[in-house]
């Protein structure tokens, strides 16, 4: 059984992430969606909310598990006997960042390797921040996130007075 982890912040899950997950499942028997806190970023949704949103959006896949992890990815992987990281590449900026992360993870644990999938054309423009920005400014995000995710974004935004969104 070939198992991989697709780690990320997923604040929230977009159709770009779903594209990588769907195609990743053609390669891997089990895909662990590992949702974590990235201290360099302020999140709109709490970790628990991001897990709930991803579970709801991905509930029709049987061979995925959605979990959260804290600390170093390589430690979570060795504790759970996972050896492959799946990541998406949208452009050359992603490549530079991902190249460093993949090499560092492998340097810290030689049993860990990263597999990259290039994003399909229409998903190369998406990022979670851009989707949130468009939504906050009243734009249409239906091309970028699934309908359940769209609902959660607008509920969150509309619950906040004067659209002053509080990032966690
Ligand atoms: N389609 C659309 N958007 C995508 C995408 C895709 N295929 N792949 C990534 N993105 C977007 C995300 O939405 C996110 O956008 P945002 O910055 O606007 O929120 C951005 O690209 C970054 O991607 P994401 O997948 O969220 O990764 P991240 O950079 O937040 O997280 C981790 C990277 C979690 C994998 C990394 O920080 C990690 O491993 N952390 C654990 C601690 C650790 O081990 N650190 C040492 C690493 S060597």
Coordinates of C-alpha atoms and ligand atoms in Angstrom, one line a residue:
X1 CA 0.0 0.0 0.0
X2 CA 1.6 3.3 -1.1
X3 CA 0.8 6.1 1.3
X4 CA 1.6 9.8 0.9
X5 CA 1.0 12.9 2.9
X6 CA -0.2 16.1 1.3
X7 CA 0.6 18.8 3.9
X8 CA -0.4 22.4 4.0
X9 CA -2.2 25.2 5.8
X10 CA -5.4 24.8 3.7
X11 CA -6.9 28.1 4.9
X12 CA -9.2 27.1 3.3
X13 CA -9.0 24.2 0.9
X14 CA -9.4 25.4 -2.7
X15 CA -10.1 23.7 -6.0
X16 CA -6.4 23.9 -6.7
X17 CA -5.7 21.7 -3.7
X18 CA -8.6 19.4 -4.7
X19 CA -7.1 19.0 -8.2
X20 CA -3.8 17.8 -6.6
X21 CA -5.7 15.5 -4.3
X22 CA -7.8 13.9 -7.0
X23 CA -4.8 13.3 -9.3
X24 CA -2.7 12.2 -6.4
X25 CA -5.2 9.4 -5.7
X26 CA -4.4 7.9 -9.1
X27 CA -0.9 7.3 -7.8
X28 CA -1.3 6.7 -4.1
X29 CA -3.5 4.1 -2.4
X30 CA -4.0 6.4 0.6
X31 CA -3.5 10.1 0.8
X32 CA -3.2 11.8 4.2
X33 CA -4.2 15.4 4.1
X34 CA -2.1 16.9 6.8
X35 CA -3.4 20.3 8.0
X36 CA -1.0 22.3 10.1
X37 CA -0.4 25.8 11.6
X38 CA 2.1 27.9 9.7
X39 CA 3.4 30.4 12.1
X40 CA 4.5 32.7 9.2
X41 CA 0.8 33.1 8.2
X42 CA -2.3 34.5 9.9
X43 CA -5.2 32.2 9.3
X44 CA -8.9 33.2 8.7
X45 CA -10.1 29.8 10.0
X46 CA -8.9 27.9 13.1
X47 CA -7.2 24.6 12.7
X48 CA -10.4 22.8 13.8
X49 CA -12.5 24.8 11.2
X50 CA -10.0 24.0 8.4
X51 CA -10.3 20.3 9.2
X52 CA -14.1 20.5 9.3
X53 CA -14.2 22.4 5.9
X54 CA -11.8 19.9 4.3
X55 CA -13.7 16.9 5.6
X56 CA -17.0 18.3 4.3
X57 CA -15.5 19.2 0.8
X58 CA -13.7 15.9 0.4
X59 CA -16.3 13.5 1.9
X60 CA -16.8 11.6 -1.4
X61 CA -13.3 10.3 -1.4
X62 CA -12.8 7.0 0.4
X63 CA -9.1 6.7 0.3
X64 CA -8.1 9.8 2.1
X65 CA -7.6 10.7 5.8
X66 CA -7.7 14.3 7.0
X67 CA -5.6 14.9 10.1
X68 CA -3.8 17.8 11.8
X69 CA -0.2 17.8 12.9
X70 CA 2.0 20.2 14.8
X71 CA 5.7 20.6 14.8
X72 CA 8.0 19.3 12.0
X73 CA 6.5 17.4 9.1
X74 CA 9.4 15.0 9.0
X75 CA 8.8 14.0 12.7
X76 CA 5.1 13.4 12.1
X77 CA 6.0 11.3 9.1
X78 CA 8.5 9.1 10.9
X79 CA 6.2 8.7 13.8
X80 CA 3.5 7.4 11.4
X81 CA 5.8 5.6 9.0
X82 CA 5.0 7.8 6.0
X83 CA 7.8 8.3 3.5
X84 CA 6.3 10.3 0.6
X85 CA 5.2 14.0 0.6
X86 CA 2.9 15.1 -2.2
X87 CA 3.0 18.8 -3.2
X88 CA 1.6 20.9 -6.0
X89 CA 3.6 23.2 -8.2
X90 CA 1.9 26.2 -9.8
X91 CA 4.8 28.3 -11.0
X92 CA 8.5 28.9 -10.7
X93 CA 8.1 30.7 -7.4
X94 CA 6.5 27.6 -5.9
X95 CA 9.4 25.6 -7.4
X96 CA 12.1 27.6 -5.6
X97 CA 10.3 27.3 -2.2
X98 CA 9.3 23.6 -2.7
X99 CA 12.8 22.7 -3.9
X100 CA 14.3 24.0 -0.6
X101 CA 11.6 22.2 1.5
X102 CA 11.9 18.9 -0.3
X103 CA 15.7 18.9 0.0
X104 CA 15.6 20.0 3.7
X105 CA 13.1 17.3 4.6
X106 CA 15.3 14.7 2.8
X107 CA 18.4 16.1 4.4
X108 CA 16.8 15.8 7.9
X109 CA 15.4 12.3 7.1
X110 CA 16.9 10.4 4.1
X111 CA 13.8 8.1 4.0
X112 CA 11.6 11.0 3.0
X113 CA 11.0 12.0 -0.6
X114 CA 8.7 14.6 -2.2
X115 CA 6.6 14.0 -5.3
X116 CA 5.5 17.1 -7.2
X117 CA 2.4 17.5 -9.5
X118 CA 2.0 20.5 -11.7
X119 CA -1.2 22.3 -11.2
X120 CA -3.6 22.2 -14.2
X121 CA -3.9 25.5 -16.1
X122 CA -7.0 26.9 -14.5
X123 CA -5.7 26.2 -11.0
X124 CA -2.3 27.9 -11.4
X125 CA -3.8 31.3 -10.5
X126 CA -5.4 30.2 -7.3
X127 CA -4.2 30.7 -3.7
X128 CA -6.1 30.7 -0.5
X129 CA -5.2 34.3 0.2
X130 CA -6.4 35.5 -3.2
X131 CA -9.7 33.6 -2.8
X132 CA -10.2 35.2 0.7
X133 CA -9.4 38.7 -0.7
X134 CA -11.8 38.4 -3.6
X135 CA -14.6 37.2 -1.2
X136 CA -13.9 40.0 1.3
X137 CA -14.3 42.5 -1.5
X138 CA -17.6 40.9 -2.6
X139 CA -16.3 39.0 -5.6
X140 CA -17.4 35.7 -7.1
X141 CA -15.2 32.8 -5.8
X142 CA -17.3 30.0 -7.2
X143 CA -14.6 29.1 -9.8
X144 CA -12.0 28.7 -7.1
X145 CA -13.5 26.8 -4.3
X146 CA -16.2 24.1 -4.0
X147 CA -19.7 25.2 -2.9
X148 CA -19.4 24.0 0.7
X149 CA -16.1 25.9 1.1
X150 CA -17.7 29.1 -0.5
X151 CA -20.5 28.9 2.1
X152 CA -18.0 28.7 5.0
X153 CA -16.0 31.7 3.7
X154 CA -19.0 33.9 3.3
X155 CA -20.4 32.8 6.6
X156 CA -17.2 33.7 8.3
X157 CA -16.9 37.1 6.5
X158 CA -20.5 38.0 7.1
X159 CA -20.2 37.3 10.8
X160 CA -17.6 39.9 11.2
X161 CA -18.7 43.5 11.7
X162 CA -17.9 46.0 9.0
X163 CA -16.0 43.3 7.1
X164 CA -13.0 43.8 9.3
X165 CA -11.9 40.2 9.1
X166 CA -10.0 39.0 12.1
X167 CA -7.1 36.7 11.2
X168 CA -6.1 34.3 13.8
Ligands
LIG1 N1 -3.4 25.0 -5.9 C1 -3.8 26.2 -5.4 N2 -3.2 26.8 -4.4 C2 -2.1 26.2 -3.9 C3 -1.7 24.9 -4.4 C4 -2.4 24.4 -5.4 N3 -2.0 23.2 -6.0 N4 -0.6 24.6 -3.7 C5 -0.4 25.6 -2.8 N5 -1.3 26.5 -2.9 C6 -1.4 27.8 -2.2 C7 -2.0 27.7 -0.9 O1 -3.4 28.0 -1.0 C8 -1.3 28.7 -0.1 O2 -1.8 30.0 -0.4 P1 -1.8 31.1 0.7 O3 -0.3 31.4 1.0 O4 -2.4 32.2 0.0 O5 -2.5 30.6 1.9 C9 0.1 28.7 -0.7 O6 0.0 28.2 -2.0 C10 1.1 27.9 0.1 O7 0.7 26.5 0.1 P2 0.3 25.6 1.3 O8 0.0 24.3 0.7 O9 -0.8 26.2 2.2 O10 1.5 25.4 2.0 P3 2.2 26.3 3.1 O11 3.3 27.0 2.5 O12 1.3 27.1 3.9 O13 2.6 25.1 4.0 C11 3.9 23.3 4.8 C12 3.8 24.4 3.9 C13 2.8 23.2 5.8 C14 4.0 22.0 4.0 C15 5.3 23.5 5.5 O14 5.3 24.8 6.1 C16 5.5 22.5 6.6 O15 5.9 21.4 6.3 N6 5.3 22.8 7.9 C17 5.6 22.0 9.0 C18 6.8 22.4 9.8 C19 8.1 21.9 9.1 O16 8.3 20.8 9.0 N7 8.9 22.9 8.6 C20 10.1 22.6 7.9 C21 9.9 22.3 6.5 S1 11.4 21.9 5.7

